[in-house]
Coordinates of C-alpha atoms in Angstrom, one line a residue:
Chain A
M17 CA 40.3 1.3 -11.5
I18 CA 36.8 0.0 -12.2
A19 CA 36.7 -2.6 -15.0
T20 CA 35.2 -0.9 -17.9
M21 CA 35.5 0.4 -21.5
A22 CA 38.4 2.8 -21.3
G23 CA 36.5 5.6 -23.0
A24 CA 34.8 5.9 -26.4
P25 CA 34.9 8.7 -28.9
I26 CA 31.7 10.8 -29.6
S27 CA 30.9 12.4 -32.9
I28 CA 28.2 15.0 -33.1
E29 CA 27.5 16.3 -36.6
H30 CA 25.2 19.2 -37.4
V31 CA 22.7 18.1 -34.9
G32 CA 19.4 19.9 -34.6
H33 CA 16.5 18.9 -32.2
G34 CA 13.3 20.2 -30.8
Y35 CA 9.9 19.4 -29.4
G36 CA 6.8 20.2 -31.5
P37 CA 7.3 23.7 -32.9
L38 CA 10.0 24.5 -30.3
S39 CA 13.6 24.3 -31.6
V40 CA 16.0 23.4 -28.8
L41 CA 19.3 22.7 -30.6
H42 CA 20.5 24.0 -33.9
D43 CA 23.4 22.8 -36.0
V44 CA 25.7 21.7 -33.2
S45 CA 28.8 19.8 -34.2
L46 CA 31.4 18.5 -31.7
E47 CA 34.1 15.8 -31.8
I48 CA 35.0 14.4 -28.5
A49 CA 38.1 12.1 -28.4
A50 CA 38.1 8.9 -26.4
G51 CA 39.1 9.4 -22.8
S52 CA 38.7 13.2 -23.0
R53 CA 36.5 15.5 -21.0
L54 CA 34.2 18.2 -22.4
A55 CA 32.2 20.7 -20.4
V56 CA 29.1 22.1 -21.9
V57 CA 28.0 25.4 -20.5
G58 CA 25.1 27.7 -21.5
P59 CA 22.0 29.4 -20.2
S60 CA 19.0 27.5 -18.9
G61 CA 16.9 26.0 -21.6
C62 CA 19.6 26.1 -24.3
G63 CA 19.4 22.3 -24.8
K64 CA 22.4 21.1 -22.7
S65 CA 20.4 18.2 -21.1
T66 CA 18.8 17.5 -24.4
L67 CA 22.2 17.1 -25.9
L68 CA 23.1 14.5 -23.3
H69 CA 19.9 12.6 -24.0
L70 CA 20.7 12.6 -27.7
I71 CA 24.2 11.3 -27.1
A72 CA 22.9 8.6 -24.8
G73 CA 20.4 7.4 -27.5
L74 CA 17.4 8.2 -25.3
E75 CA 16.2 10.5 -28.1
Q76 CA 16.9 10.7 -31.8
P77 CA 18.0 14.0 -33.3
R78 CA 15.7 15.7 -35.8
A79 CA 18.7 16.7 -37.9
G80 CA 22.3 15.5 -38.1
A81 CA 23.9 12.5 -36.7
I82 CA 25.5 11.3 -33.5
S83 CA 27.7 8.3 -32.9
V84 CA 29.3 6.8 -29.9
A85 CA 32.3 4.5 -30.5
G86 CA 31.4 4.6 -34.1
G87 CA 27.8 3.4 -33.6
D88 CA 25.0 5.8 -34.5
L89 CA 22.0 3.6 -33.7
P90 CA 20.2 4.6 -30.5
E91 CA 20.8 1.1 -29.0
R92 CA 24.6 1.4 -29.7
R93 CA 24.8 4.8 -28.1
L94 CA 22.7 3.6 -25.1
A95 CA 25.1 0.7 -24.7
G96 CA 28.1 3.0 -24.5
C97 CA 26.8 5.8 -22.2
A98 CA 25.8 6.2 -18.6
L99 CA 23.8 9.2 -17.4
M100 CA 24.1 10.9 -14.1
P101 CA 21.2 13.3 -13.7
Q102 CA 21.0 16.5 -11.6
D103 CA 19.0 14.9 -8.9
D104 CA 20.7 11.8 -7.5
L105 CA 17.5 9.7 -8.1
L106 CA 18.7 7.0 -5.7
L107 CA 16.1 4.4 -4.9
P108 CA 14.8 5.1 -1.3
W109 CA 14.0 1.5 -0.6
R110 CA 17.6 0.3 -1.3
S111 CA 20.7 0.8 0.8
A112 CA 23.5 3.0 -0.5
L113 CA 25.4 -0.2 -1.4
D114 CA 22.5 -1.7 -3.2
N115 CA 21.9 1.5 -5.1
A116 CA 25.5 1.6 -6.2
A117 CA 25.5 -2.0 -7.2
L118 CA 22.3 -1.7 -9.3
P119 CA 23.9 -1.3 -12.7
L120 CA 25.8 -4.6 -12.1
M121 CA 22.6 -6.4 -11.1
N122 CA 20.9 -4.9 -14.2
A123 CA 23.7 -6.4 -16.2
G124 CA 22.9 -9.8 -14.8
V125 CA 25.5 -10.0 -12.0
G126 CA 24.1 -11.7 -8.8
R127 CA 23.3 -9.4 -5.9
G128 CA 26.0 -10.8 -3.7
Q129 CA 28.7 -10.5 -6.3
A130 CA 27.5 -7.0 -7.3
R131 CA 27.7 -5.8 -3.7
E132 CA 31.1 -7.3 -3.4
A133 CA 32.3 -5.4 -6.4
A134 CA 30.9 -2.1 -5.2
L135 CA 32.0 -2.5 -1.6
P136 CA 35.8 -1.6 -2.0
L137 CA 34.8 1.6 -3.8
F138 CA 32.9 3.0 -0.9
R139 CA 36.2 3.5 1.0
R140 CA 37.8 5.2 -2.1
F141 CA 34.8 7.4 -2.4
G142 CA 34.8 8.5 1.2
L143 CA 31.6 6.5 1.9
E144 CA 33.0 3.8 4.2
G145 CA 30.6 3.0 7.0
F146 CA 27.6 4.2 5.1
E147 CA 27.1 1.1 2.9
Q148 CA 24.0 0.0 4.6
E149 CA 22.4 3.4 5.1
Q150 CA 19.2 4.3 3.3
P151 CA 19.7 7.3 1.0
R152 CA 17.6 9.6 3.1
R153 CA 20.1 9.2 5.9
L154 CA 23.0 10.5 3.8
S155 CA 24.0 14.1 3.2
G156 CA 23.4 15.7 -0.2
G157 CA 27.1 15.4 -1.0
M158 CA 27.2 11.7 0.0
R159 CA 24.1 10.9 -2.1
Q160 CA 25.8 12.5 -5.1
R161 CA 28.9 10.4 -4.5
V162 CA 26.8 7.2 -4.4
A163 CA 25.0 8.3 -7.6
F164 CA 28.4 8.9 -9.3
L165 CA 29.6 5.5 -8.1
R166 CA 26.5 4.0 -9.5
T167 CA 27.2 5.7 -12.8
L168 CA 30.8 4.5 -12.9
L169 CA 29.7 0.9 -12.1
A170 CA 27.6 0.8 -15.2
G171 CA 30.9 0.1 -16.9
K172 CA 30.3 2.4 -19.8
G173 CA 33.0 4.2 -21.8
V174 CA 31.1 7.5 -21.8
L175 CA 29.9 9.3 -18.7
L176 CA 27.2 12.0 -19.2
L177 CA 27.0 14.2 -16.1
D178 CA 24.0 16.5 -16.1
E179 CA 24.8 19.3 -13.6
P180 CA 25.6 16.6 -11.0
F181 CA 26.3 19.0 -8.1
A182 CA 23.8 21.8 -8.9
S183 CA 21.5 21.0 -6.1
L184 CA 24.3 21.2 -3.4
D185 CA 25.4 24.3 -1.4
A186 CA 28.4 26.2 -2.8
L187 CA 31.0 24.8 -0.4
T188 CA 30.0 21.2 -0.9
R189 CA 29.8 21.8 -4.7
E190 CA 33.4 23.1 -4.7
E191 CA 34.6 20.2 -2.6
L192 CA 32.9 17.6 -4.8
G193 CA 34.1 19.4 -7.9
G194 CA 37.7 18.8 -6.8
W195 CA 36.9 15.3 -5.9
L196 CA 35.2 14.6 -9.2
A197 CA 38.3 15.9 -11.1
E198 CA 40.6 13.7 -9.1
T199 CA 38.4 10.7 -9.5
L200 CA 38.1 11.2 -13.2
D201 CA 41.9 11.5 -13.4
Q202 CA 42.0 7.9 -12.2
E203 CA 39.2 6.7 -14.5
P204 CA 39.9 7.0 -18.2
R205 CA 36.5 7.7 -19.5
T206 CA 35.0 10.1 -22.0
V207 CA 33.1 12.6 -20.1
V208 CA 30.5 15.2 -21.1
L209 CA 29.8 17.5 -18.2
V210 CA 26.8 19.9 -18.4
T211 CA 27.1 22.7 -15.9
H212 CA 26.1 26.3 -15.1
D213 CA 29.3 26.8 -13.2
V214 CA 32.1 28.0 -15.4
D215 CA 34.8 27.4 -12.7
E216 CA 33.6 23.8 -12.4
A217 CA 33.8 23.5 -16.2
L218 CA 37.4 24.9 -16.3
R219 CA 38.5 22.8 -13.3
T220 CA 37.1 19.5 -14.4
C221 CA 37.4 19.3 -18.2
E222 CA 40.1 19.9 -20.7
R223 CA 37.7 21.4 -23.2
V224 CA 34.7 23.7 -22.8
A225 CA 31.9 24.3 -25.3
V226 CA 29.5 27.2 -24.9
L227 CA 25.9 27.1 -26.2
S228 CA 23.8 30.1 -27.0
P229 CA 20.3 30.7 -25.6
R230 CA 17.6 28.5 -27.2
P231 CA 17.9 27.2 -29.8
G232 CA 21.3 26.2 -28.6
R233 CA 24.1 26.9 -31.1
L234 CA 27.8 26.3 -30.6
L235 CA 29.3 29.7 -29.6
L236 CA 32.7 28.5 -28.5
D237 CA 34.7 25.3 -28.3
A238 CA 38.1 25.6 -26.9
P239 CA 40.7 24.0 -24.6
S240 CA 40.3 25.0 -20.9
T241 CA 43.9 26.0 -20.8
H242 CA 43.2 28.8 -23.3
L243 CA 40.2 30.1 -21.4
S244 CA 39.6 32.1 -18.3
H245 CA 36.5 32.6 -16.1
D246 CA 36.0 36.0 -17.7
D247 CA 36.3 34.6 -21.3
L248 CA 33.5 32.1 -20.6
M249 CA 31.3 34.7 -18.9
E250 CA 31.8 37.0 -21.9
A251 CA 30.9 34.2 -24.3
L252 CA 27.8 33.4 -22.2
R253 CA 26.7 37.0 -22.2
S254 CA 27.2 37.4 -26.0
Chain B
M5 CA -3.2 14.9 22.7
K6 CA -4.3 15.7 19.1
R7 CA -3.9 12.0 18.3
F8 CA -6.8 11.1 20.7
A9 CA -9.1 14.1 19.8
W10 CA -11.4 11.6 18.1
V11 CA -12.2 10.0 21.5
G12 CA -13.6 13.3 22.7
V13 CA -15.6 13.8 19.5
L14 CA -17.0 10.3 19.7
A15 CA -17.9 10.7 23.3
G16 CA -19.6 14.0 22.6
L17 CA -21.6 12.5 19.7
L18 CA -22.7 9.5 21.8
L19 CA -23.8 11.7 24.7
A20 CA -25.7 14.0 22.4
W21 CA -27.4 11.0 20.7
E22 CA -28.3 9.4 24.0
A23 CA -29.7 12.7 25.3
W24 CA -31.7 13.3 22.1
V25 CA -33.4 9.8 22.3
D26 CA -34.1 10.2 26.1
L27 CA -35.3 13.8 26.1
R28 CA -37.5 13.4 23.0
S29 CA -38.7 9.9 24.0
V30 CA -37.8 8.6 20.5
P31 CA -39.1 5.1 20.2
D32 CA -36.5 2.3 19.7
Y33 CA -37.9 1.2 16.3
L34 CA -37.1 4.7 15.0
L35 CA -33.8 5.3 16.6
P36 CA -32.1 3.1 19.2
S37 CA -30.1 4.8 21.9
P38 CA -26.4 4.1 22.2
S39 CA -27.1 2.5 25.6
G40 CA -29.8 0.3 24.0
I41 CA -27.3 -0.8 21.3
A42 CA -24.7 -1.6 24.0
S43 CA -27.2 -3.6 25.9
A44 CA -28.2 -5.6 22.8
L45 CA -24.5 -6.1 22.1
W46 CA -24.0 -7.6 25.6
D47 CA -27.1 -9.7 25.6
E48 CA -26.5 -11.2 22.2
R49 CA -22.7 -11.2 22.5
S50 CA -22.3 -14.9 21.8
T51 CA -24.4 -14.9 18.6
L52 CA -23.0 -11.6 17.4
L53 CA -19.4 -12.7 17.9
S54 CA -19.8 -15.9 16.0
Q55 CA -21.6 -14.0 13.2
A56 CA -18.7 -11.4 13.2
A57 CA -16.2 -14.3 12.9
V58 CA -18.0 -15.5 9.8
T59 CA -18.2 -12.0 8.3
A60 CA -14.5 -11.4 9.1
R61 CA -13.5 -14.6 7.3
E62 CA -15.5 -13.5 4.2
M63 CA -13.9 -10.1 4.3
L64 CA -10.4 -11.4 4.8
L65 CA -10.6 -14.0 2.1
G66 CA -12.3 -11.6 -0.4
F67 CA -9.8 -8.9 0.4
A68 CA -6.8 -11.1 -0.1
L69 CA -8.3 -12.3 -3.4
A70 CA -8.8 -8.6 -4.3
V71 CA -5.2 -7.8 -3.6
I72 CA -4.0 -10.7 -5.7
L73 CA -6.4 -10.0 -8.6
G74 CA -6.1 -6.3 -8.4
L75 CA -2.3 -6.2 -8.3
G76 CA -2.0 -9.0 -10.8
A77 CA -4.3 -7.2 -13.2
A78 CA -2.4 -3.9 -12.8
I79 CA 1.0 -5.6 -13.5
L80 CA -0.4 -7.3 -16.5
L81 CA -2.0 -4.1 -17.9
Q82 CA 1.2 -2.2 -17.2
R83 CA 3.4 -4.7 -18.9
L84 CA 1.1 -5.2 -21.9
P85 CA 0.0 -1.7 -23.2
W86 CA -2.2 -3.2 -25.9
L87 CA -4.1 -5.2 -23.3
R88 CA -4.4 -2.1 -21.2
S89 CA -5.9 -0.2 -24.2
A90 CA -8.3 -3.0 -24.8
V91 CA -9.4 -3.9 -21.3
Y92 CA -9.0 -0.9 -19.0
P93 CA -12.0 1.1 -20.3
L94 CA -14.2 -2.0 -19.8
L95 CA -12.8 -2.5 -16.3
V96 CA -13.8 1.1 -15.5
A97 CA -17.2 0.6 -17.0
S98 CA -17.7 -2.6 -15.0
Q99 CA -17.5 -0.6 -11.8
S100 CA -20.9 0.9 -12.6
I101 CA -22.5 -2.6 -12.3
P102 CA -24.3 -2.7 -8.9
V103 CA -22.9 -5.6 -7.0
V104 CA -26.3 -6.0 -5.3
A105 CA -27.7 -6.9 -8.7
I106 CA -25.1 -9.6 -9.6
A107 CA -24.6 -11.0 -6.1
P108 CA -27.6 -13.4 -6.4
L109 CA -26.3 -14.6 -9.7
L110 CA -23.0 -15.5 -8.2
V111 CA -24.8 -17.4 -5.5
I112 CA -26.7 -19.3 -8.1
Y113 CA -23.5 -20.1 -10.0
L114 CA -21.3 -20.9 -7.0
G115 CA -23.7 -22.0 -4.3
F116 CA -24.2 -20.8 -0.7
G117 CA -20.7 -21.4 0.6
L118 CA -17.8 -19.1 1.3
S119 CA -16.6 -18.9 -2.3
P120 CA -19.4 -16.6 -3.8
K121 CA -19.2 -14.3 -0.8
A122 CA -15.4 -14.0 -1.0
L123 CA -15.7 -13.4 -4.8
I124 CA -18.3 -10.7 -4.3
V125 CA -16.0 -8.9 -1.7
A126 CA -13.1 -9.3 -4.2
L127 CA -15.2 -7.8 -7.0
V128 CA -16.0 -4.8 -5.0
C129 CA -12.5 -4.4 -3.6
F130 CA -10.1 -5.1 -6.5
F131 CA -10.6 -2.0 -8.6
P132 CA -9.2 0.7 -6.2
I133 CA -6.1 -1.5 -5.9
T134 CA -5.7 -1.9 -9.7
A135 CA -6.4 1.8 -10.4
N136 CA -4.0 3.0 -7.7
A137 CA -1.3 0.6 -8.8
L138 CA -1.5 1.7 -12.4
D139 CA -1.3 5.3 -11.3
G140 CA 1.7 4.4 -9.1
F141 CA 3.5 2.7 -12.0
A142 CA 3.1 5.8 -14.1
S143 CA 4.3 8.1 -11.4
A144 CA 7.9 6.9 -11.5
P145 CA 9.9 10.0 -12.8
A146 CA 10.7 9.9 -16.5
E147 CA 14.3 11.0 -15.7
L148 CA 14.7 8.0 -13.4
R149 CA 13.5 5.6 -16.2
S150 CA 15.9 7.3 -18.6
T151 CA 18.8 7.1 -16.2
M152 CA 18.0 3.4 -15.5
R153 CA 18.1 2.7 -19.2
T154 CA 21.7 4.0 -19.3
L155 CA 22.5 1.9 -16.2
N156 CA 22.0 -1.4 -18.1
A157 CA 18.4 -1.9 -17.2
T158 CA 16.0 -3.7 -19.5
P159 CA 12.3 -2.6 -19.6
R160 CA 11.7 -5.7 -17.4
A161 CA 14.3 -4.7 -14.9
I162 CA 12.9 -1.1 -14.8
F163 CA 9.5 -2.5 -14.0
W164 CA 10.5 -4.8 -11.2
R165 CA 13.3 -2.7 -9.7
V166 CA 11.8 0.8 -10.1
E167 CA 8.2 1.0 -11.2
L168 CA 6.8 -1.7 -8.9
P169 CA 8.5 -0.5 -5.7
W170 CA 7.8 3.1 -6.6
A171 CA 4.1 2.3 -6.9
S172 CA 3.9 0.4 -3.6
P173 CA 2.7 3.4 -1.5
R174 CA -0.1 3.9 -4.0
V175 CA -0.9 0.2 -4.0
F176 CA -1.3 0.4 -0.2
T177 CA -3.5 3.5 -0.6
G178 CA -5.8 1.4 -2.9
A179 CA -5.7 -1.4 -0.5
R180 CA -6.8 0.9 2.4
I181 CA -9.8 2.1 0.2
A182 CA -10.6 -1.5 -0.6
A183 CA -10.4 -2.5 3.0
S184 CA -13.0 0.2 3.9
Y185 CA -15.4 -1.4 1.2
A186 CA -14.9 -5.0 2.3
A187 CA -17.3 -4.9 5.2
V188 CA -20.2 -3.6 3.2
A189 CA -19.4 -5.9 0.4
A190 CA -19.5 -8.9 2.7
L191 CA -22.9 -7.8 4.0
F192 CA -24.2 -7.6 0.4
A193 CA -22.9 -11.1 -0.2
E194 CA -24.6 -12.4 3.0
Y195 CA -27.9 -10.7 2.1
A196 CA -27.7 -12.5 -1.3
G197 CA -26.8 -15.9 0.0
G198 CA -27.2 -16.2 3.7
S199 CA -24.2 -17.4 5.7
G200 CA -24.6 -17.1 9.4
G201 CA -22.8 -13.8 9.3
L202 CA -23.7 -10.4 10.7
A203 CA -26.4 -9.9 8.1
D204 CA -28.5 -12.5 10.0
S205 CA -28.8 -10.0 12.8
M206 CA -30.0 -7.3 10.5
H207 CA -32.9 -9.1 8.9
D208 CA -35.4 -7.9 11.5
Q209 CA -35.3 -4.2 10.7
L210 CA -37.6 -3.4 13.7
D211 CA -35.1 -4.7 16.2
T212 CA -33.0 -1.6 15.7
Q213 CA -30.9 -2.2 18.8
L214 CA -29.7 -5.6 17.5
V215 CA -29.2 -4.1 14.0
G216 CA -27.2 -1.2 15.6
A217 CA -25.0 -3.8 17.5
A218 CA -24.4 -5.7 14.3
I219 CA -23.5 -2.4 12.5
L220 CA -21.1 -1.5 15.3
L221 CA -19.3 -4.8 14.9
L222 CA -19.2 -4.5 11.2
A223 CA -17.6 -1.0 11.6
L224 CA -15.1 -2.5 14.0
L225 CA -14.2 -5.2 11.5
A226 CA -13.7 -2.6 8.7
L227 CA -11.5 -0.5 11.1
A228 CA -9.5 -3.6 12.0
L229 CA -8.9 -4.5 8.3
F230 CA -8.0 -0.9 7.6
G231 CA -5.6 -0.9 10.6
L232 CA -4.0 -4.2 9.4
V233 CA -3.3 -2.8 6.0
T234 CA -1.8 0.3 7.5
L235 CA 0.4 -1.8 9.8
L236 CA 1.6 -3.9 6.9
E237 CA 2.4 -0.8 5.0
R238 CA 4.6 0.5 7.8
V239 CA 6.4 -2.9 8.1
M240 CA 6.8 -3.5 4.4
I241 CA 7.7 -0.1 3.0
P242 CA 9.0 2.0 5.9
W243 CA 10.9 4.2 3.5
A244 CA 7.6 5.6 2.1
R245 CA 6.6 6.9 5.5
E246 CA 10.0 8.3 6.5
G247 CA 10.1 10.3 3.4

């Protein structure tokens, strides 16, 4: 297990947000327990990614309040969350290992020590032998694994995963979805996974929240075990 | 084959030029023939080469100064937004000042040595580097900056670990533009202050063959500097080329 906060609770209370005259989120409330996993699904533009930015403290909500591990100030939320965007956004001038070790170096760990800490995880993540490769030489799936490893190594209690496998082909996406669920089983973190893929949501997370078209409102918030693919599709169509 | 298409184009142009001068009996003082220029280049090779060495030194020193000043200014303006708001418009406006007009003043202030000439080259060359670097810093994706903030990065770390490397292809683009200005800038400087450089072979405007030979060498110097920057780019940031 990677040394980290073991997960932090997230509280979202009546949050509304928008850009200029455009309302993106409206009156969204969610309680996410420490160490639990919530999938957020909804149509494009319903504010899913905005919700992640708000949780991370990258933006402040226009209405309502958000707290992470009890802290509602943006700096406190930022300190508790790590974001994995849809595109891997690996730095092309760094090797895979140096990309993964970046959050440790950002935290003040020396380069050698940061690389040493990241190295054993390459085997666990199926990346052994690719440590020194530049990102452009890796497949899409491998790049996403490196990006996920980088997110984990930030050592935050909350992982915000923004459609992490959306840019991959269906087969790789399914394979990585299973891998992600297994990896998260071994890493007790609070996870908010934004996805378009209802099967991925059901497979990876124990709870699923469905947002309406913009402005995103909470249509459904239920345990995955109580939901089927058809239930979610119906909720999305409503 | 396509890579060497320029050789055919150049040979065709030179042949057409030579034929035009011969067939129309154009006098040398109006237009020297390529063969006349080649002959002047050979006859005066010793003088021209030593002058080219002087001009090359001015270009290299001025260009190096421009890279340091240009990149340094860009980093400072990027890190201090208030300074950027205060200074950048003035910097843009300063580019409309003709260097020909201020070159003699610099010679008066700094004398007839290498310093004023290098400074004049640097003044001409630094702005494309600064402007391109600033654009490069701004081109780092907002999503990458946001992600980095959640990965423990301070604004300082984001600048040094993301924005600066991200901008480096643009910095090299600016440096290539600057390299193409450096030769003409060195010539301005030599006209203003005399130096033993290639400008000395251009004073007699009627000796067009010698002027042509000096221009040819100046063009070769500009090409060499341009090539050097391109080579450095390939060595220093190979990832930018390979995509």
